[in-house]
Coordinates of C-alpha atoms and ligand atoms in Angstrom, one line a residue:
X1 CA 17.8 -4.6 23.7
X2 CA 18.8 -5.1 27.6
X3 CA 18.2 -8.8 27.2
X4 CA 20.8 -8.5 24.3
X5 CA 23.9 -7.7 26.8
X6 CA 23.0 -10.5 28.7
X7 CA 23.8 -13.1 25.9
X8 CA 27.0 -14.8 25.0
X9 CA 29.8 -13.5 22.4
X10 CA 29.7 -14.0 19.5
X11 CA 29.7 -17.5 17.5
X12 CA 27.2 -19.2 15.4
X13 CA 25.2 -20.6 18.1
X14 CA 24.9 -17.3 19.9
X15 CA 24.4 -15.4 16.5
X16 CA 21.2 -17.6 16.4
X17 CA 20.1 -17.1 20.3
X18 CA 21.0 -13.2 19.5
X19 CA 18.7 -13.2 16.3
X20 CA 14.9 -12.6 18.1
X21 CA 16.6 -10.0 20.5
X22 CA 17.7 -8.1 17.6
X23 CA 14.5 -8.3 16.1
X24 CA 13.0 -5.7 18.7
X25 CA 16.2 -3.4 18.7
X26 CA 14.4 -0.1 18.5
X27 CA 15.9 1.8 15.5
X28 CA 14.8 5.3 14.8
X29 CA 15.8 6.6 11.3
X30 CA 15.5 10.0 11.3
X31 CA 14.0 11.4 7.7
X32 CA 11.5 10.0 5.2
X33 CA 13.4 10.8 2.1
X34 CA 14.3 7.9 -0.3
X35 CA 17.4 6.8 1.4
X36 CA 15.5 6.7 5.3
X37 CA 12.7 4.8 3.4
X38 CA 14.7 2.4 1.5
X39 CA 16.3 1.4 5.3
X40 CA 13.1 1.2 6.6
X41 CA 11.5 -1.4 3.8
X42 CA 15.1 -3.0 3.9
X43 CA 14.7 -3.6 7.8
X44 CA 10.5 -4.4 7.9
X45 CA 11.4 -6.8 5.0
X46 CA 14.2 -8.8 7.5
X47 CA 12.0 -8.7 11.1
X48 CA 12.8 -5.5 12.2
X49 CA 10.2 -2.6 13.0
X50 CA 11.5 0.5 12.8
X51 CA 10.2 3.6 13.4
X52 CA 10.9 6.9 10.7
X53 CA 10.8 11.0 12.2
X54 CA 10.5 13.1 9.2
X55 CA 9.8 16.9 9.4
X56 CA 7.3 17.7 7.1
X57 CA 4.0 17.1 8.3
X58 CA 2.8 15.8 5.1
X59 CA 4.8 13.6 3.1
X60 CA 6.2 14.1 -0.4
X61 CA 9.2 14.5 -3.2
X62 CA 9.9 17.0 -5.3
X63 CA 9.1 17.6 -9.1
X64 CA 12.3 15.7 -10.9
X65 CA 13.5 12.4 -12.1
X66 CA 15.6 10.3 -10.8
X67 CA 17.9 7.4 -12.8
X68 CA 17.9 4.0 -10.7
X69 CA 21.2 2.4 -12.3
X70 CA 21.3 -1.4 -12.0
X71 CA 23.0 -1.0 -8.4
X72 CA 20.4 0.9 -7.5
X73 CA 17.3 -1.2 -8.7
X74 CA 18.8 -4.5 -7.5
X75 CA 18.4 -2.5 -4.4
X76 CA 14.7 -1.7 -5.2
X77 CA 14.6 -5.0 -5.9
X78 CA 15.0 -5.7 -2.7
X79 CA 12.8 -3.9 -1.2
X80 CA 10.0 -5.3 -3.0
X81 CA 10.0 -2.2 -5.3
X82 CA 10.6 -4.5 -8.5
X83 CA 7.0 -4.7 -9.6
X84 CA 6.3 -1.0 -8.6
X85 CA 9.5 0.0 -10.6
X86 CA 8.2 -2.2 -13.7
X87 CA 5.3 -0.4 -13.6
X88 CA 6.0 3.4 -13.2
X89 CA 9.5 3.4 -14.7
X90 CA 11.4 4.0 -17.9
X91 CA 13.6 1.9 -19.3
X92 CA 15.9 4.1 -21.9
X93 CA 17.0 1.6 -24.8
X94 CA 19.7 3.6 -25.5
X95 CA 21.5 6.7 -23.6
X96 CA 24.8 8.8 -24.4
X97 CA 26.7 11.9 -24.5
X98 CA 25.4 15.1 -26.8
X99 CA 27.3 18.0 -28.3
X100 CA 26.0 21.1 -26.7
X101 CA 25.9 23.1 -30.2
X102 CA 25.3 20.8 -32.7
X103 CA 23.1 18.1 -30.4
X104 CA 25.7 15.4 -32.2
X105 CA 25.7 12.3 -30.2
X106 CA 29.3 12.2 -29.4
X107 CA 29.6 9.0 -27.3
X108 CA 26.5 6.1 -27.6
X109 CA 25.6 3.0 -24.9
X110 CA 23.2 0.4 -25.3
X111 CA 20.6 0.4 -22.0
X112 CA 17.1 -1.8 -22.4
X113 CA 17.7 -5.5 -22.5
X114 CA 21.6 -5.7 -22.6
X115 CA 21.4 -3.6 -19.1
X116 CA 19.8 -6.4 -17.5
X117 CA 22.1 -9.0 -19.6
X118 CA 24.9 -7.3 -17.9
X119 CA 24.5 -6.4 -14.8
X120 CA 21.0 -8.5 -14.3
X121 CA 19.4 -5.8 -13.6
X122 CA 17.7 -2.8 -15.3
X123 CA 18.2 0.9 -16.1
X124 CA 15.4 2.7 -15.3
X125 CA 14.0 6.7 -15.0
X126 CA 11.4 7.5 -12.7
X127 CA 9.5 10.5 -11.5
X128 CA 10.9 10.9 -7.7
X129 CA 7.4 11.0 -6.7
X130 CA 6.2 8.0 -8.5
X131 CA 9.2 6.5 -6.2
X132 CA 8.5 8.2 -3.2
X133 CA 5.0 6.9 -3.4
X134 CA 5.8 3.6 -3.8
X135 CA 8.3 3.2 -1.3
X136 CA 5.6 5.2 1.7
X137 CA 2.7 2.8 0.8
X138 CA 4.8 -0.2 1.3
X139 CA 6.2 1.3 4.4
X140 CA 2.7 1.7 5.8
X141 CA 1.5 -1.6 4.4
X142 CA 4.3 -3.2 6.8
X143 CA 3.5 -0.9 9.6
X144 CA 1.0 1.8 9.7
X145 CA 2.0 3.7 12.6
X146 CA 6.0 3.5 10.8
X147 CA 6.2 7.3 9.6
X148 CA 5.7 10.1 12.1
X149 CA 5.4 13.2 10.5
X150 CA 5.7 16.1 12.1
X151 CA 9.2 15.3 13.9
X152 CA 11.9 17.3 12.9
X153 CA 15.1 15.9 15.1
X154 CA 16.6 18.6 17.7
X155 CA 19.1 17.0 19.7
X156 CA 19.8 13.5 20.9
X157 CA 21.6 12.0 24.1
X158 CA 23.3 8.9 24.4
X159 CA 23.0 7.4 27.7
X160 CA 24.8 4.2 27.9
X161 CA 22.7 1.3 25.0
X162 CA 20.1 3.9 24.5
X163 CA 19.9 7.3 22.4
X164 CA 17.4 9.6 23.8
X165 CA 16.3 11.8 20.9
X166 CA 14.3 15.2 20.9
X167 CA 12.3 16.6 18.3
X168 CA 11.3 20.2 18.4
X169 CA 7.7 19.5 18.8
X170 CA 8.4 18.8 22.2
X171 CA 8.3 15.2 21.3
X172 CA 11.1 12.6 23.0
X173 CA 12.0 8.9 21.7
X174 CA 13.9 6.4 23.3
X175 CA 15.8 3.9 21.2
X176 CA 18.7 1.4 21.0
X177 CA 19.8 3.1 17.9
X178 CA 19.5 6.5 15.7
X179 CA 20.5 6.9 11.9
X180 CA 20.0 10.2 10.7
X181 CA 18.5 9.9 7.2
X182 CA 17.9 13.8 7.0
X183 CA 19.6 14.9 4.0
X184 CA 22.4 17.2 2.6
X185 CA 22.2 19.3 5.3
X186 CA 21.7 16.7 8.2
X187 CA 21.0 18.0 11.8
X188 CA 21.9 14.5 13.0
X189 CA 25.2 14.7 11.7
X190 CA 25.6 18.6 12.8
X191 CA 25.1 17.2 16.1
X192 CA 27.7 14.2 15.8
X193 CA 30.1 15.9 13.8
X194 CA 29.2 19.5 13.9
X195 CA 28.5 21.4 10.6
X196 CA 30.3 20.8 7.7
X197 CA 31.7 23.5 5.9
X198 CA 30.5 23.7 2.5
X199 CA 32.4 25.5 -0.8
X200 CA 29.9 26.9 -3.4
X201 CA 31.4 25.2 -6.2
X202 CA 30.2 28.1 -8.7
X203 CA 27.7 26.2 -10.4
X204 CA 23.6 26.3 -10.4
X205 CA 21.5 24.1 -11.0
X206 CA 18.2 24.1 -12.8
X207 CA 15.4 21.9 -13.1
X208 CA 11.8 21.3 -14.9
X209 CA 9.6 19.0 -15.8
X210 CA 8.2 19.3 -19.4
X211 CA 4.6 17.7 -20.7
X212 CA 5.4 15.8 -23.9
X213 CA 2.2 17.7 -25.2
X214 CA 3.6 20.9 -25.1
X215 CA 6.5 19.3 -28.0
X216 CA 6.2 19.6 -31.7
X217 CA 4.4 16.5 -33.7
X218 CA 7.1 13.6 -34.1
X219 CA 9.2 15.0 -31.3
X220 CA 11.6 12.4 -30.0
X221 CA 14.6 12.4 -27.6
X222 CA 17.5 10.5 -29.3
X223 CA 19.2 8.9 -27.4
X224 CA 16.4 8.6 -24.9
X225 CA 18.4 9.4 -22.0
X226 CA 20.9 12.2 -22.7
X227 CA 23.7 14.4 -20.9
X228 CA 24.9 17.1 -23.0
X229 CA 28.2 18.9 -22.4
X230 CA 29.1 22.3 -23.3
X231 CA 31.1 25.6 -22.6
X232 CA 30.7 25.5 -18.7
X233 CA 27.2 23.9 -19.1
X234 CA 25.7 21.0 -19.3
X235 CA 22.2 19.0 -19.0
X236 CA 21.1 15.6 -18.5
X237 CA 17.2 15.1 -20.0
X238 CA 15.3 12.1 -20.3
X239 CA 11.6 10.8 -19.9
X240 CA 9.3 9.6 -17.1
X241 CA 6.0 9.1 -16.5
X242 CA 5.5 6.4 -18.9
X243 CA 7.0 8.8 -21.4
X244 CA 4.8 11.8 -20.4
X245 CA 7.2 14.2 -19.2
X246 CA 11.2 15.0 -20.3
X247 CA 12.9 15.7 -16.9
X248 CA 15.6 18.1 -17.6
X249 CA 18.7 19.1 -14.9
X250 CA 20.6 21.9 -16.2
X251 CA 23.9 23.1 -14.8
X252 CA 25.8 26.2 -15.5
X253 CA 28.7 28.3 -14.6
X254 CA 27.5 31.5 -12.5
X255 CA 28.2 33.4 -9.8
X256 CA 26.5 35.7 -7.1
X257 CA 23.7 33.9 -6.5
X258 CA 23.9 30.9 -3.9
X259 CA 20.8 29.9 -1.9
X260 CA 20.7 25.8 -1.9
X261 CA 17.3 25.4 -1.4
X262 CA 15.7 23.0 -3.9
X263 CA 12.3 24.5 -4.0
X264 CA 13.0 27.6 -5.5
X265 CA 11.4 28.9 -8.4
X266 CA 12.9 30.5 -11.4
X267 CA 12.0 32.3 -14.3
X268 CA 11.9 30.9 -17.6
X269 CA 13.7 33.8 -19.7
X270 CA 16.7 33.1 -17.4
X271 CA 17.0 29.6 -18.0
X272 CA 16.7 30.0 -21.5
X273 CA 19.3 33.2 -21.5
X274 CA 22.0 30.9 -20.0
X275 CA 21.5 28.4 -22.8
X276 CA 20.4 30.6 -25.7
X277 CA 23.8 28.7 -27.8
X278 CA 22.3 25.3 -27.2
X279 CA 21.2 23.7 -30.2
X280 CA 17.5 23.6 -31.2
X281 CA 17.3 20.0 -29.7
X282 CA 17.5 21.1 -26.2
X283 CA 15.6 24.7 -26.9
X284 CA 12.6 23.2 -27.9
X285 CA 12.1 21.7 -24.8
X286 CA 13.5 24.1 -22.7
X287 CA 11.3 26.8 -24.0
X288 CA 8.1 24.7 -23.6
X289 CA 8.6 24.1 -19.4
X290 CA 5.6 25.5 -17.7
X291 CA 6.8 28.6 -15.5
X292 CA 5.5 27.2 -12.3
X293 CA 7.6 23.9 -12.9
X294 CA 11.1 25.5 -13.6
X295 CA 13.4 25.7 -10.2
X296 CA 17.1 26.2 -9.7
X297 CA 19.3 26.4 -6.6
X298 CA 22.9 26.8 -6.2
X299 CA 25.6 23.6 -6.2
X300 CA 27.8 23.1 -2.8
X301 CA 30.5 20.7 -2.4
X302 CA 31.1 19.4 1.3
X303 CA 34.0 17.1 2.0
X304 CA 33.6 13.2 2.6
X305 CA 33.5 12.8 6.3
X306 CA 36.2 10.2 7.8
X307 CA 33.7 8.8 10.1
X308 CA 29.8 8.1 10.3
X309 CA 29.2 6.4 13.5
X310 CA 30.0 7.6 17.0
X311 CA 28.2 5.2 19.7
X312 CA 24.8 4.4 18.8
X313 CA 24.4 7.3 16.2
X314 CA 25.4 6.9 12.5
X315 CA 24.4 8.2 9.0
X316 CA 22.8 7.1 5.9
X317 CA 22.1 8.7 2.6
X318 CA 22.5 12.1 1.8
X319 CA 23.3 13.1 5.6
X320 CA 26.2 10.7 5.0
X321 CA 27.7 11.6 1.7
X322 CA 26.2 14.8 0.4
X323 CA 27.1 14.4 -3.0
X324 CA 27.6 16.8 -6.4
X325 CA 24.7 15.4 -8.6
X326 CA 27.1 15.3 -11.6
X327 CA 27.2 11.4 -11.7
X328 CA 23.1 11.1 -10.8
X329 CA 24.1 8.9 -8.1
X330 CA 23.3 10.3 -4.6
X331 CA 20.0 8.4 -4.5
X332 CA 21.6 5.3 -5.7
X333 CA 24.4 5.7 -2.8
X334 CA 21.1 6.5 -0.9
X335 CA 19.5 2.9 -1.8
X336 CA 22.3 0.7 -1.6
X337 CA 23.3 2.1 2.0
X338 CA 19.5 1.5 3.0
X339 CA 19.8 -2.4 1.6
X340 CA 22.9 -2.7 3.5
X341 CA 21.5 -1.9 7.3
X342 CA 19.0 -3.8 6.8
X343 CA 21.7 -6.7 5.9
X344 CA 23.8 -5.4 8.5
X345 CA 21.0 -5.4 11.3
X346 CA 20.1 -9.0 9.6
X347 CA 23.3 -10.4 10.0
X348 CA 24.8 -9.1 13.2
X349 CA 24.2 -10.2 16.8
X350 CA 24.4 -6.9 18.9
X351 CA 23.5 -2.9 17.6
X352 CA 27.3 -2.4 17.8
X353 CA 28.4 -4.7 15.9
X354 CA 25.8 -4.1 12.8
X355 CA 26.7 -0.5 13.1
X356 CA 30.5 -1.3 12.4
X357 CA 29.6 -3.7 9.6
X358 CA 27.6 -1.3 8.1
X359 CA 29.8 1.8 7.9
X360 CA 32.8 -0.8 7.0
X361 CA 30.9 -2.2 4.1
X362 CA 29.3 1.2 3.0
X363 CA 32.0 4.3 3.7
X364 CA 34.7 3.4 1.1
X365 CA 32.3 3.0 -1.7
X366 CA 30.6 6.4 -1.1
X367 CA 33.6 8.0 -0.3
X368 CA 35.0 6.9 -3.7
X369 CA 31.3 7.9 -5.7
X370 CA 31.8 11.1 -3.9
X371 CA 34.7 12.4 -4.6
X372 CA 34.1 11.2 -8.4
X373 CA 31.0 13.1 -9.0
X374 CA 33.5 16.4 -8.0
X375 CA 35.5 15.3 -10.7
X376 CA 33.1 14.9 -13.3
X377 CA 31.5 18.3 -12.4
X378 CA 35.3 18.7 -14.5
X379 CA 34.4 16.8 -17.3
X380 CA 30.8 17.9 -17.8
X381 CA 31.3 21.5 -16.7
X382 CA 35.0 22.2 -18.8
X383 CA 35.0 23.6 -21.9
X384 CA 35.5 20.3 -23.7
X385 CA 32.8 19.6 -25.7
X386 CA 34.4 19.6 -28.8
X387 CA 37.2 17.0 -27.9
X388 CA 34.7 14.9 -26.3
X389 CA 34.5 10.9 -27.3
X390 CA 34.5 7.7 -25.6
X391 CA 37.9 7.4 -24.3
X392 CA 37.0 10.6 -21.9
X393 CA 33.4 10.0 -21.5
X394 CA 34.3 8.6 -17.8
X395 CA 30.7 8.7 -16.8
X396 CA 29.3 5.8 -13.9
X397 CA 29.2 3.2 -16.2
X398 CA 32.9 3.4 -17.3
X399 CA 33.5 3.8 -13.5
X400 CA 32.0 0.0 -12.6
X401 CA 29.6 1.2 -10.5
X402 CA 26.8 -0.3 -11.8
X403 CA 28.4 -3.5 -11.6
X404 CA 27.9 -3.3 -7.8
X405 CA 24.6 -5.1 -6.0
X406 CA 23.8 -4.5 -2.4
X407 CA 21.8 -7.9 -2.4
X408 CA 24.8 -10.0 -2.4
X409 CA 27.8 -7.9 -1.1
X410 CA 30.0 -9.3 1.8
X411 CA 28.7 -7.3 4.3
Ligands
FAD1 C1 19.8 17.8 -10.0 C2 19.9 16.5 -9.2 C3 19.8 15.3 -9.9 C4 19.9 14.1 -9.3 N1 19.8 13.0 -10.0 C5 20.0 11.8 -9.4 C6 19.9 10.6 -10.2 O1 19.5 10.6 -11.4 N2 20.1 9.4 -9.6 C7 20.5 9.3 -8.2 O2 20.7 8.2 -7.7 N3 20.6 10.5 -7.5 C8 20.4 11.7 -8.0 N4 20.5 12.8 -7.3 C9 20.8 12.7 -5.9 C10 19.6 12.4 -5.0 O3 18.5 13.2 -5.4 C11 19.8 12.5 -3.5 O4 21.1 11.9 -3.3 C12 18.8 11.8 -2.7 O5 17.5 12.4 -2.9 C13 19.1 11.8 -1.2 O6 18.1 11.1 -0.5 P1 18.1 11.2 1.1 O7 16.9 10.4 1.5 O8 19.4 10.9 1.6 O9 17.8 12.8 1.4 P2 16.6 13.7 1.1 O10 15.9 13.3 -0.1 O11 17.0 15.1 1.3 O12 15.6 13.3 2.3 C14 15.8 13.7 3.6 C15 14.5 13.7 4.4 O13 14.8 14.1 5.8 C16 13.9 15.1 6.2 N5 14.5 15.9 7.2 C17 15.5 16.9 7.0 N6 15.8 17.4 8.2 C18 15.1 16.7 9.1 C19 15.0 16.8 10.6 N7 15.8 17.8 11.2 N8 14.2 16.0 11.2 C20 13.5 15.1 10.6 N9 13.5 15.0 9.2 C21 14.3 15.8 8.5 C22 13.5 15.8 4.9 O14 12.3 16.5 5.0 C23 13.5 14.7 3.9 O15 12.2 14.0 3.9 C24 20.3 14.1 -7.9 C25 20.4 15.2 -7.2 C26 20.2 16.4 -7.8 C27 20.4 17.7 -7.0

């Protein structure tokens, strides 16, 4: 990266000199969640090598599904995860909006084949450690030594092109840049834009996993991919694991209880207590989750921040936009912002410069997605099921946000 002051402005001829420096820019992304992998394939798979801190000292994602909407699997698509997806994934043929009560499908959209006729590419559901897994080996197939575990981020220094950056294991880094891919509650961005305040919206969560075994004979989800609305609940349920398990996550109104962790457990009967007016259709599978797979944590909303980077620091993923998951997008936000470095890194002939394309390309739209998925915690959460229909089904879809790809955006 010194060599890379030394060149020439910009211009085309200089964007080619600049394009091996770049290559060894020393980028440290700090978390190995989905998002801080997806840069890390996105950048391998264009020259770079970066190198990924995550916390943990063993590597892993927790028990849930996840929906990659087109924009997010042309972003998988990228990153070579196409095959992998193919493989592991779901692909709902149809999805739509439920009646709480009477499991009526109120509003109902065509996914399968005319997903990828219309956007080109496909909607799938995936367990988000089928995912995880998928995006670690190829990490390690590019790189080995790519993934420290063991590093949880403490503090970093800039001192003029480089970032010093501490971990509490005592460990120090030096690199040309540092994108804190650590999650909702992001030290990195605590320590470039101090801690953001966060509203419990009151809402929890709750989430299970349910072995298609455990369901009656002739059991079916219709449509496959679902999201019910009721009187200040709601649910979105559909299948992974080759159609193995229903992934269920449940919201509903409640108060006086607000820890945000996602690994906490909780007990069946209350689950079931908070939905005992939901129609059979739900009950059934509700009933059957196996205690030690039901969790639930309570919702927070933070606000969008008006600025990612400050000198050789910015954000990516959750740690950028911590999200409501009431438009199943934070991943997909997560993806196409990893696609995008990389792009950005690709394209750019200094560190400063592919930070500022990035965040210019990528802060709107989140912003935007953001502040949308606090709106539909509205529309899913009111009391509206009964007047629900197309026109106000304003989910993602209706929003044109699958109609985005991070492939082929000017970045
Ligand atoms: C109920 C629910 C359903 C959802 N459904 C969908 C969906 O269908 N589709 C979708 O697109 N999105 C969905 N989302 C959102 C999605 O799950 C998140 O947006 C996404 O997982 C964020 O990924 P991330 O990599 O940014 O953060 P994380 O997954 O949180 O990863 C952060 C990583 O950083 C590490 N880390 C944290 N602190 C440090 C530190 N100090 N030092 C080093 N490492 C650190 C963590 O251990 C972790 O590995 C849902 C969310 C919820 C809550």
């Amino acid at each position: 990266m010194r060599a890379e002051r030394q060149l020439s402005p910009r211009g085309s001829s200089a964007n080619v000199a600049n394009w091996g420096f770049m290559k060894n820019t020393r980028i440290a992304l700090i978390g190995a969640g989905i998002a801080g992998l997806t840069a890390a394939l996105a950048l391998q798979r264009r020259g770079f090598r970066p190198v990924v801190y995550e916390q943990a000292p063993q590597l892993g994602e927790v028990g849930a599904g996840l929906t990659a909407s087109p924009n997010s699997t042309h972003g998988l698509e990228d990153i070579g995860l196409g095959p992998g997806l193919a493989r592991l994934a779901c692909k709902p043929d149809r999805a739509g909006a439920l009646h709480y009560r009477t499991g009526e499908v109120l509003v109902d959209q065509e996914r399968g084949e005319a997903a990828l006729r219309q956007y080109g590419a496909y909607y799938y559901q995936i367990h988000r450690a089928d995912l995880h897994n998928l995006q670690v080996d190829a990490v390690r197939a590019n790189d080995p030594a790519a993934i420290r575990l063991n590093h949880a981020f403490a503090g970093f220094r800039q001192i003029g092109d480089e970032v010093e950056v501490s971990f509490a294991n005592g460990a120090k880094a030096t690199a040309d840049v540092v994108i804190g891919c650590d999650g909702i509650k992001s030290e990195v961005r605590a320590a470039l834009w101090g801690r953001l305040p966060a509203r419990f919206t009151g809402n929890v969560a709750f989430r299970g996993l349910v072995p298609i075994e455990r369901m009656p004979p002739g059991f079916k989800l219709t449509p496959m991919s679902g999201a019910a609305v009721g009187n200040k609940h709601s649910m979105a349920r559909y299948l992974v694991r080759d159609g193995t398990l229903i992934n269920f996550a449940a919201f509903a109104e409640k108060s006086g209880w607000e820890n945000e962790s996602w690994s906490m457990r909780c007990e069946l009967s209350e689950l079931l207590a908070e939905f005992h007016d939901w129609h059979e259709s739900f009950r059934v599978f509700l009933s059957a989750t196996p205690p030690e797979n039901c969790f639930k944590w309570a919702l927070f909303d933070r606000d969008p921040l008006p600025q990612w980077t400050k000198g050789r620091a910015s954000l990516l993923g959750d740690a950028a936009h911590p999200m409501l998951p009431f438009l199943g997008m934070g991943a997909a936000m997560g993806i196409e912002d990893g696609v995008i470095l990389g792009r950005c890194f690709e394209a750019a002939s200094t560190v400063d410069e592919a930070l500022k394309r990035y965040e210019a390309a990528r802060r709107e739209r989140t912003t935007m997605v953001l502040l949308a998925s606090r709106a539909a915690q509205d529309r899913l959460q009111g009391n509206k099921a009964d007047g629900y229909n197309k026109e106000t089904h304003k989910n993602e879809e209706a929003m044109g946000l699958f109609g985005y790809n991070p492939r082929i955006v000017p970045v």
